[in-house]
Structures are given as structure tokens and as C-alpha cells.
mmCIF file of N, CA, C and O in Angstrom:
data_model
loop_
_atom_site.group_PDB
_atom_site.id
_atom_site.type_symbol
_atom_site.label_atom_id
_atom_site.label_comp_id
_atom_site.label_asym_id
_atom_site.label_seq_id
_atom_site.Cartn_x
_atom_site.Cartn_y
_atom_site.Cartn_z
ATOM 1 N N PRO A 1 -169.149 182.054 -114.914
ATOM 2 C CA PRO A 1 -170.373 181.841 -114.157
ATOM 3 C C PRO A 1 -170.843 180.391 -114.276
ATOM 4 O O PRO A 1 -170.620 179.752 -115.285
ATOM 5 N N MET A 2 -171.515 179.941 -113.256
ATOM 6 C CA MET A 2 -172.046 178.578 -113.264
ATOM 7 C C MET A 2 -173.330 178.534 -114.074
ATOM 8 O O MET A 2 -174.126 179.459 -114.026
ATOM 9 N N ALA A 3 -173.522 177.460 -114.804
ATOM 10 C CA ALA A 3 -174.739 177.292 -115.592
ATOM 11 C C ALA A 3 -175.947 177.302 -114.678
ATOM 12 O O ALA A 3 -175.952 176.656 -113.635
ATOM 13 N N GLY A 4 -176.952 178.056 -115.048
ATOM 14 C CA GLY A 4 -178.197 178.088 -114.291
ATOM 15 C C GLY A 4 -178.188 179.041 -113.108
ATOM 16 O O GLY A 4 -179.204 179.236 -112.469
ATOM 17 N N ALA A 5 -177.050 179.648 -112.805
ATOM 18 C CA ALA A 5 -176.982 180.562 -111.654
ATOM 19 C C ALA A 5 -177.561 181.918 -112.045
ATOM 20 O O ALA A 5 -177.276 182.443 -113.109
ATOM 21 N N ARG A 6 -178.384 182.474 -111.189
ATOM 22 C CA ARG A 6 -178.935 183.805 -111.426
ATOM 23 C C ARG A 6 -177.865 184.851 -111.147
ATOM 24 O O ARG A 6 -177.010 184.669 -110.287
ATOM 25 N N GLN A 7 -177.928 185.965 -111.868
ATOM 26 C CA GLN A 7 -176.985 187.051 -111.646
ATOM 27 C C GLN A 7 -177.089 187.513 -110.189
ATOM 28 O O GLN A 7 -178.170 187.739 -109.683
ATOM 29 N N GLY A 8 -175.968 187.630 -109.510
ATOM 30 C CA GLY A 8 -175.937 188.081 -108.132
ATOM 31 C C GLY A 8 -176.126 186.983 -107.099
ATOM 32 O O GLY A 8 -175.927 187.215 -105.923
ATOM 33 N N ALA A 9 -176.528 185.788 -107.522
ATOM 34 C CA ALA A 9 -176.716 184.687 -106.565
ATOM 35 C C ALA A 9 -175.348 184.175 -106.129
ATOM 36 O O ALA A 9 -174.463 183.979 -106.944
ATOM 37 N N ARG A 10 -175.156 183.985 -104.833
ATOM 38 C CA ARG A 10 -173.889 183.492 -104.299
ATOM 39 C C ARG A 10 -174.172 182.412 -103.283
ATOM 40 O O ARG A 10 -175.073 182.529 -102.456
ATOM 41 N N TRP A 11 -173.389 181.354 -103.342
ATOM 42 C CA TRP A 11 -173.459 180.308 -102.333
ATOM 43 C C TRP A 11 -172.113 179.620 -102.281
ATOM 44 O O TRP A 11 -171.372 179.589 -103.248
ATOM 45 N N ILE A 12 -171.807 179.095 -101.123
ATOM 46 C CA ILE A 12 -170.521 178.449 -100.918
ATOM 47 C C ILE A 12 -170.757 177.163 -100.151
ATOM 48 O O ILE A 12 -171.485 177.151 -99.163
ATOM 49 N N GLY A 13 -170.124 176.087 -100.585
ATOM 50 C CA GLY A 13 -170.134 174.820 -99.869
ATOM 51 C C GLY A 13 -168.711 174.493 -99.450
ATOM 52 O O GLY A 13 -167.806 174.492 -100.278
ATOM 53 N N ILE A 14 -168.499 174.251 -98.173
ATOM 54 C CA ILE A 14 -167.150 174.002 -97.649
ATOM 55 C C ILE A 14 -167.122 172.648 -96.952
ATOM 56 O O ILE A 14 -168.011 172.329 -96.164
ATOM 57 N N ASN A 15 -166.087 171.876 -97.246
ATOM 58 C CA ASN A 15 -165.866 170.600 -96.589
ATOM 59 C C ASN A 15 -164.380 170.497 -96.273
ATOM 60 O O ASN A 15 -163.558 171.126 -96.928
ATOM 61 N N THR A 16 -164.033 169.733 -95.269
ATOM 62 C CA THR A 16 -162.648 169.556 -94.866
ATOM 63 C C THR A 16 -162.246 168.104 -95.050
ATOM 64 O O THR A 16 -162.994 167.203 -94.664
ATOM 65 N N GLY A 17 -161.098 167.888 -95.650
ATOM 66 C CA GLY A 17 -160.610 166.531 -95.858
ATOM 67 C C GLY A 17 -159.430 166.532 -96.811
ATOM 68 O O GLY A 17 -159.078 167.553 -97.391
ATOM 69 N N ALA A 18 -158.820 165.373 -96.994
ATOM 70 C CA ALA A 18 -157.661 165.233 -97.871
ATOM 71 C C ALA A 18 -158.121 165.049 -99.313
ATOM 72 O O ALA A 18 -158.978 164.222 -99.589
ATOM 73 N N ALA A 19 -157.543 165.833 -100.212
ATOM 74 C CA ALA A 19 -157.838 165.724 -101.637
ATOM 75 C C ALA A 19 -156.525 165.534 -102.387
ATOM 76 O O ALA A 19 -155.450 165.799 -101.845
ATOM 77 N N SER A 20 -156.616 165.101 -103.630
ATOM 78 C CA SER A 20 -155.434 164.896 -104.470
ATOM 79 C C SER A 20 -155.444 165.903 -105.605
ATOM 80 O O SER A 20 -156.504 166.267 -106.117
ATOM 81 N N LEU A 21 -154.249 166.332 -106.011
ATOM 82 C CA LEU A 21 -154.113 167.219 -107.157
ATOM 83 C C LEU A 21 -153.751 166.372 -108.368
ATOM 84 O O LEU A 21 -152.710 165.718 -108.393
ATOM 85 N N GLU A 22 -154.645 166.352 -109.354
ATOM 86 C CA GLU A 22 -154.434 165.567 -110.575
ATOM 87 C C GLU A 22 -154.711 166.449 -111.781
ATOM 88 O O GLU A 22 -155.786 167.015 -111.894
ATOM 89 N N ASP A 23 -153.743 166.567 -112.652
ATOM 90 C CA ASP A 23 -153.880 167.369 -113.868
ATOM 91 C C ASP A 23 -154.333 168.796 -113.560
ATOM 92 O O ASP A 23 -155.182 169.358 -114.254
ATOM 93 N N GLY A 24 -153.799 169.379 -112.488
ATOM 94 C CA GLY A 24 -154.113 170.758 -112.136
ATOM 95 C C GLY A 24 -155.458 170.961 -111.462
ATOM 96 O O GLY A 24 -155.873 172.095 -111.248
ATOM 97 N N ARG A 25 -156.145 169.871 -111.084
ATOM 98 C CA ARG A 25 -157.450 169.973 -110.418
ATOM 99 C C ARG A 25 -157.445 169.137 -109.153
ATOM 100 O O ARG A 25 -156.859 168.065 -109.115
ATOM 101 N N TYR A 26 -158.115 169.645 -108.121
ATOM 102 C CA TYR A 26 -158.267 168.859 -106.901
ATOM 103 C C TYR A 26 -159.417 167.878 -107.088
ATOM 104 O O TYR A 26 -160.479 168.239 -107.585
ATOM 105 N N VAL A 27 -159.185 166.633 -106.686
ATOM 106 C CA VAL A 27 -160.189 165.579 -106.824
ATOM 107 C C VAL A 27 -160.266 164.770 -105.535
ATOM 108 O O VAL A 27 -159.367 164.814 -104.703
ATOM 109 N N GLY A 28 -161.339 164.043 -105.383
ATOM 110 C CA GLY A 28 -161.517 163.174 -104.227
ATOM 111 C C GLY A 28 -162.841 163.448 -103.542
ATOM 112 O O GLY A 28 -163.559 164.399 -103.868
ATOM 113 N N PHE A 29 -163.183 162.587 -102.588
ATOM 114 C CA PHE A 29 -164.465 162.702 -101.903
ATOM 115 C C PHE A 29 -164.670 164.065 -101.241
ATOM 116 O O PHE A 29 -165.759 164.641 -101.355
ATOM 117 N N PRO A 30 -163.659 164.650 -100.554
ATOM 118 C CA PRO A 30 -163.897 165.957 -99.928
ATOM 119 C C PRO A 30 -164.291 167.047 -100.930
ATOM 120 O O PRO A 30 -165.122 167.898 -100.631
ATOM 121 N N VAL A 31 -163.732 167.004 -102.123
ATOM 122 C CA VAL A 31 -164.071 167.988 -103.158
ATOM 123 C C VAL A 31 -165.498 167.747 -103.648
ATOM 124 O O VAL A 31 -166.295 168.697 -103.789
ATOM 125 N N HIS A 32 -165.828 166.499 -103.893
ATOM 126 C CA HIS A 32 -167.184 166.142 -104.319
ATOM 127 C C HIS A 32 -168.195 166.555 -103.251
ATOM 128 O O HIS A 32 -169.255 167.105 -103.550
ATOM 129 N N ARG A 33 -167.866 166.310 -102.021
ATOM 130 C CA ARG A 33 -168.755 166.651 -100.902
ATOM 131 C C ARG A 33 -169.005 168.153 -100.832
ATOM 132 O O ARG A 33 -170.136 168.598 -100.635
ATOM 133 N N ALA A 34 -167.963 168.959 -101.003
ATOM 134 C CA ALA A 34 -168.126 170.418 -100.996
ATOM 135 C C ALA A 34 -169.051 170.868 -102.127
ATOM 136 O O ALA A 34 -169.902 171.742 -101.930
ATOM 137 N N ALA A 35 -168.922 170.249 -103.286
ATOM 138 C CA ALA A 35 -169.797 170.577 -104.416
ATOM 139 C C ALA A 35 -171.244 170.218 -104.103
ATOM 140 O O ALA A 35 -172.168 170.977 -104.415
ATOM 141 N N ARG A 36 -171.466 169.077 -103.485
ATOM 142 C CA ARG A 36 -172.823 168.667 -103.121
ATOM 143 C C ARG A 36 -173.410 169.596 -102.053
ATOM 144 O O ARG A 36 -174.589 169.918 -102.090
ATOM 145 N N ILE A 37 -172.595 170.021 -101.114
ATOM 146 C CA ILE A 37 -173.079 170.945 -100.079
ATOM 147 C C ILE A 37 -173.482 172.270 -100.715
ATOM 148 O O ILE A 37 -174.523 172.833 -100.387
ATOM 149 N N SER A 38 -172.668 172.772 -101.639
ATOM 150 C CA SER A 38 -173.003 174.058 -102.271
ATOM 151 C C SER A 38 -174.278 173.953 -103.094
ATOM 152 O O SER A 38 -174.986 174.938 -103.266
ATOM 153 N N ALA A 39 -174.609 172.776 -103.594
ATOM 154 C CA ALA A 39 -175.828 172.586 -104.380
ATOM 155 C C ALA A 39 -177.069 172.497 -103.494
ATOM 156 O O ALA A 39 -178.186 172.614 -103.990
ATOM 157 N N ALA A 40 -176.877 172.317 -102.206
ATOM 158 C CA ALA A 40 -178.005 172.085 -101.302
ATOM 159 C C ALA A 40 -178.836 173.332 -101.045
ATOM 160 O O ALA A 40 -180.029 173.244 -100.807
ATOM 161 N N ARG A 41 -178.233 174.510 -101.091
ATOM 162 C CA ARG A 41 -178.992 175.714 -100.749
ATOM 163 C C ARG A 41 -178.301 176.937 -101.334
ATOM 164 O O ARG A 41 -177.182 177.251 -100.970
ATOM 165 N N GLN A 42 -178.986 177.660 -102.188
ATOM 166 C CA GLN A 42 -178.399 178.852 -102.789
ATOM 167 C C GLN A 42 -178.490 180.040 -101.848
ATOM 168 O O GLN A 42 -179.395 180.130 -101.042
ATOM 169 N N GLY A 43 -177.521 180.945 -101.971
ATOM 170 C CA GLY A 43 -177.537 182.174 -101.204
ATOM 171 C C GLY A 43 -177.048 182.020 -99.770
ATOM 172 O O GLY A 43 -177.272 182.884 -98.941
ATOM 173 N N LYS A 44 -176.380 180.933 -99.456
ATOM 174 C CA LYS A 44 -175.925 180.664 -98.092
ATOM 175 C C LYS A 44 -174.457 180.242 -98.090
ATOM 176 O O LYS A 44 -173.919 179.854 -99.112
ATOM 177 N N ILE A 45 -173.841 180.309 -96.933
ATOM 178 C CA ILE A 45 -172.521 179.726 -96.712
ATOM 179 C C ILE A 45 -172.760 178.481 -95.874
ATOM 180 O O ILE A 45 -173.169 178.567 -94.718
ATOM 181 N N LEU A 46 -172.546 177.317 -96.490
ATOM 182 C CA LEU A 46 -172.845 176.042 -95.846
ATOM 183 C C LEU A 46 -171.584 175.211 -95.714
ATOM 184 O O LEU A 46 -170.669 175.318 -96.528
ATOM 185 N N PHE A 47 -171.544 174.371 -94.682
ATOM 186 C CA PHE A 47 -170.381 173.516 -94.497
ATOM 187 C C PHE A 47 -170.738 172.235 -93.786
ATOM 188 O O PHE A 47 -171.807 172.093 -93.198
ATOM 189 N N SER A 48 -169.804 171.300 -93.870
ATOM 190 C CA SER A 48 -169.986 169.960 -93.319
ATOM 191 C C SER A 48 -169.691 169.940 -91.816
ATOM 192 O O SER A 48 -169.158 170.899 -91.252
ATOM 193 N N SER A 49 -169.990 168.816 -91.198
ATOM 194 C CA SER A 49 -169.691 168.626 -89.770
ATOM 195 C C SER A 49 -168.195 168.724 -89.497
ATOM 196 O O SER A 49 -167.779 169.297 -88.491
ATOM 197 N N SER A 50 -167.381 168.163 -90.400
ATOM 198 C CA SER A 50 -165.931 168.191 -90.185
ATOM 199 C C SER A 50 -165.399 169.627 -90.197
ATOM 200 O O SER A 50 -164.533 169.984 -89.399
ATOM 201 N N THR A 51 -165.939 170.479 -91.056
ATOM 202 C CA THR A 51 -165.524 171.878 -91.093
ATOM 203 C C THR A 51 -166.048 172.621 -89.870
ATOM 204 O O THR A 51 -165.341 173.421 -89.267
ATOM 205 N N ARG A 52 -167.292 172.348 -89.485
ATOM 206 C CA ARG A 52 -167.864 173.006 -88.298
ATOM 207 C C ARG A 52 -166.990 172.769 -87.073
ATOM 208 O O ARG A 52 -166.709 173.682 -86.311
ATOM 209 N N GLU A 53 -166.544 171.531 -86.894
ATOM 210 C CA GLU A 53 -165.706 171.206 -85.738
ATOM 211 C C GLU A 53 -164.420 172.023 -85.713
ATOM 212 O O GLU A 53 -163.911 172.348 -84.640
ATOM 213 N N LEU A 54 -163.898 172.376 -86.876
ATOM 214 C CA LEU A 54 -162.654 173.139 -86.938
ATOM 215 C C LEU A 54 -162.835 174.641 -86.731
ATOM 216 O O LEU A 54 -161.950 175.303 -86.209
ATOM 217 N N VAL A 55 -163.964 175.202 -87.151
ATOM 218 C CA VAL A 55 -164.108 176.659 -87.157
ATOM 219 C C VAL A 55 -165.050 177.230 -86.105
ATOM 220 O O VAL A 55 -164.961 178.418 -85.781
ATOM 221 N N GLU A 56 -165.938 176.426 -85.574
ATOM 222 C CA GLU A 56 -167.010 176.948 -84.721
ATOM 223 C C GLU A 56 -166.515 177.802 -83.554
ATOM 224 O O GLU A 56 -167.088 178.843 -83.255
ATOM 225 N N HIS A 57 -165.447 177.408 -82.909
ATOM 226 C CA HIS A 57 -164.990 178.120 -81.709
ATOM 227 C C HIS A 57 -164.055 179.288 -82.016
ATOM 228 O O HIS A 57 -163.680 180.022 -81.105
ATOM 229 N N ASP A 58 -163.708 179.479 -83.295
ATOM 230 C CA ASP A 58 -162.811 180.567 -83.678
ATOM 231 C C ASP A 58 -163.509 181.676 -84.451
ATOM 232 O O ASP A 58 -162.846 182.572 -84.971
ATOM 233 N N LEU A 59 -164.823 181.636 -84.522
ATOM 234 C CA LEU A 59 -165.560 182.649 -85.268
ATOM 235 C C LEU A 59 -165.654 183.946 -84.473
ATOM 236 O O LEU A 59 -165.700 183.933 -83.240
ATOM 237 N N PRO A 60 -165.723 185.090 -85.173
ATOM 238 C CA PRO A 60 -165.943 186.368 -84.484
ATOM 239 C C PRO A 60 -167.292 186.365 -83.775
ATOM 240 O O PRO A 60 -168.189 185.600 -84.142
ATOM 241 N N PRO A 61 -167.480 187.238 -82.783
ATOM 242 C CA PRO A 61 -168.727 187.254 -82.006
ATOM 243 C C PRO A 61 -169.988 187.502 -82.830
ATOM 244 O O PRO A 61 -171.069 187.089 -82.440
ATOM 245 N N ASP A 62 -169.858 188.165 -83.979
ATOM 246 C CA ASP A 62 -171.047 188.458 -84.784
ATOM 247 C C ASP A 62 -171.389 187.341 -85.773
ATOM 248 O O ASP A 62 -172.258 187.499 -86.616
ATOM 249 N N GLN A 63 -170.701 186.196 -85.668
ATOM 250 C CA GLN A 63 -170.972 185.066 -86.553
ATOM 251 C C GLN A 63 -171.271 183.827 -85.719
ATOM 252 O O GLN A 63 -170.645 183.614 -84.691
ATOM 253 N N LEU A 64 -172.225 183.032 -86.172
ATOM 254 C CA LEU A 64 -172.554 181.805 -85.456
ATOM 255 C C LEU A 64 -172.882 180.695 -86.438
ATOM 256 O O LEU A 64 -173.142 180.933 -87.602
ATOM 257 N N VAL A 65 -172.857 179.480 -85.915
ATOM 258 C CA VAL A 65 -173.116 178.284 -86.705
ATOM 259 C C VAL A 65 -174.505 177.775 -86.356
ATOM 260 O O VAL A 65 -174.850 177.645 -85.183
ATOM 261 N N ARG A 66 -175.284 177.499 -87.383
ATOM 262 C CA ARG A 66 -176.646 177.013 -87.163
ATOM 263 C C ARG A 66 -176.851 175.752 -88.007
ATOM 264 O O ARG A 66 -176.557 175.753 -89.201
ATOM 265 N N PRO A 67 -177.353 174.661 -87.416
ATOM 266 C CA PRO A 67 -177.646 173.470 -88.223
ATOM 267 C C PRO A 67 -178.777 173.757 -89.203
ATOM 268 O O PRO A 67 -179.706 174.488 -88.881
ATOM 269 N N ARG A 68 -178.667 173.204 -90.388
ATOM 270 C CA ARG A 68 -179.701 173.354 -91.405
ATOM 271 C C ARG A 68 -180.676 172.185 -91.305
ATOM 272 O O ARG A 68 -180.273 171.069 -91.020
ATOM 273 N N PRO A 69 -181.950 172.443 -91.553
ATOM 274 C CA PRO A 69 -182.893 171.325 -91.616
ATOM 275 C C PRO A 69 -182.559 170.427 -92.799
ATOM 276 O O PRO A 69 -181.859 170.835 -93.717
ATOM 277 N N SER A 70 -183.033 169.199 -92.793
ATOM 278 C CA SER A 70 -182.706 168.270 -93.880
ATOM 279 C C SER A 70 -183.507 168.580 -95.121
ATOM 280 O O SER A 70 -184.434 167.889 -95.439
ATOM 281 N N GLU A 71 -183.118 169.633 -95.801
ATOM 282 C CA GLU A 71 -183.740 169.997 -97.059
ATOM 283 C C GLU A 71 -182.660 170.036 -98.122
ATOM 284 O O GLU A 71 -181.503 169.842 -97.825
ATOM 285 N N GLY A 72 -183.029 170.291 -99.328
ATOM 286 C CA GLY A 72 -182.042 170.405 -100.398
ATOM 287 C C GLY A 72 -181.655 169.056 -100.951
ATOM 288 O O GLY A 72 -182.473 168.156 -101.061
ATOM 289 N N SER A 73 -180.394 168.906 -101.262
ATOM 290 C CA SER A 73 -179.888 167.719 -101.943
ATOM 291 C C SER A 73 -180.101 166.462 -101.112
ATOM 292 O O SER A 73 -179.692 166.382 -99.971
ATOM 293 N N ARG A 74 -180.727 165.473 -101.714
ATOM 294 C CA ARG A 74 -180.934 164.202 -101.015
ATOM 295 C C ARG A 74 -179.604 163.550 -100.669
ATOM 296 O O ARG A 74 -179.459 162.937 -99.636
ATOM 297 N N THR A 75 -178.618 163.676 -101.546
ATOM 298 C CA THR A 75 -177.307 163.080 -101.290
ATOM 299 C C THR A 75 -176.693 163.652 -100.021
ATOM 300 O O THR A 75 -176.169 162.927 -99.195
ATOM 301 N N CYS A 76 -176.777 164.962 -99.840
ATOM 302 C CA CYS A 76 -176.182 165.601 -98.656
ATOM 303 C C CYS A 76 -176.891 165.203 -97.382
ATOM 304 O O CYS A 76 -176.260 164.874 -96.396
ATOM 305 N N ARG A 77 -178.216 165.253 -97.382
ATOM 306 C CA ARG A 77 -178.903 164.993 -96.125
ATOM 307 C C ARG A 77 -178.761 163.545 -95.700
ATOM 308 O O ARG A 77 -178.895 163.223 -94.538
ATOM 309 N N ASP A 78 -178.464 162.659 -96.630
ATOM 310 C CA ASP A 78 -178.275 161.262 -96.272
ATOM 311 C C ASP A 78 -176.907 161.013 -95.643
ATOM 312 O O ASP A 78 -176.738 160.058 -94.902
ATOM 313 N N LEU A 79 -175.919 161.848 -95.924
ATOM 314 C CA LEU A 79 -174.557 161.603 -95.461
ATOM 315 C C LEU A 79 -174.269 162.185 -94.085
ATOM 316 O O LEU A 79 -173.715 161.532 -93.241
ATOM 317 N N GLU A 80 -174.575 163.449 -93.880
ATOM 318 C CA GLU A 80 -174.291 164.095 -92.603
ATOM 319 C C GLU A 80 -175.043 165.415 -92.530
ATOM 320 O O GLU A 80 -175.516 165.923 -93.527
ATOM 321 N N ARG A 81 -175.105 165.969 -91.367
ATOM 322 C CA ARG A 81 -175.781 167.251 -91.173
ATOM 323 C C ARG A 81 -174.986 168.358 -91.849
ATOM 324 O O ARG A 81 -173.776 168.353 -91.881
ATOM 325 N N ILE A 82 -175.721 169.319 -92.375
ATOM 326 C CA ILE A 82 -175.126 170.500 -92.990
ATOM 327 C C ILE A 82 -175.368 171.681 -92.055
ATOM 328 O O ILE A 82 -176.429 171.801 -91.453
ATOM 329 N N TYR A 83 -174.363 172.555 -91.962
ATOM 330 C CA TYR A 83 -174.439 173.737 -91.097
ATOM 331 C C TYR A 83 -174.348 174.995 -91.936
ATOM 332 O O TYR A 83 -173.795 175.004 -93.022
ATOM 333 N N GLN A 84 -174.909 176.083 -91.394
ATOM 334 C CA GLN A 84 -174.894 177.365 -92.078
ATOM 335 C C GLN A 84 -174.180 178.391 -91.220
ATOM 336 O O GLN A 84 -174.371 178.445 -90.007
ATOM 337 N N LEU A 85 -173.368 179.223 -91.877
ATOM 338 C CA LEU A 85 -172.743 180.354 -91.192
ATOM 339 C C LEU A 85 -173.727 181.508 -91.228
ATOM 340 O O LEU A 85 -174.230 181.891 -92.291
ATOM 341 N N VAL A 86 -174.050 182.052 -90.058
ATOM 342 C CA VAL A 86 -174.985 183.167 -89.949
ATOM 343 C C VAL A 86 -174.208 184.370 -89.424
ATOM 344 O O VAL A 86 -173.525 184.276 -88.396
ATOM 345 N N ILE A 87 -174.313 185.474 -90.153
ATOM 346 C CA ILE A 87 -173.664 186.722 -89.733
ATOM 347 C C ILE A 87 -174.743 187.662 -89.254
ATOM 348 O O ILE A 87 -175.665 187.990 -89.997
ATOM 349 N N LYS A 88 -174.628 188.080 -87.988
ATOM 350 C CA LYS A 88 -175.664 188.935 -87.380
ATOM 351 C C LYS A 88 -175.608 190.338 -87.907
ATOM 352 O O LYS A 88 -174.604 190.871 -88.226
#
């Protein structure tokens, strides 16, 4: 479990980009970016603009992409818009 996470709390931050495998761990800006996105809002599935462009048109009819207001992590809102996956 992650430090400070409440039992049952779930959130996911997704970013798309090239990462490197070093000592059995993925590293690089895309990995850091995904971590920052996941820190922006608990209890949601959030992703970057680059990921939105790849998945938005292939989602099932009961799922949609909604832009998030600029709240949460200052680092994230300064870099690019964050999107949320909404399941109806």
C-alpha cells in the first residue's frame, strides 16, 4: 500500500511516452509525469493529453473523457491539461 492512502481509495495516473528500464525499474519523464498525474486527484482515473489522444476514440459507449479543472498538483496543472475517464 502507498503511504498515506486510505483503505479502499483508488486512483490511477496514466501518461504515454518513451521510458527506460534501469535496474528493473522504468524511469524517465513519462513515468514521473504519470506519478504526478495520479497525485493530482484521488479516487479517479486520470491521464495526460498524449494518452487522451490515443484512447479517446476507442472507448466503449459507456465511457467518456472529460477535462479536469486546474486543481490538484501545481506541477501538473502547469504542464498540460489533465483528463478524467468517466464511466456512465
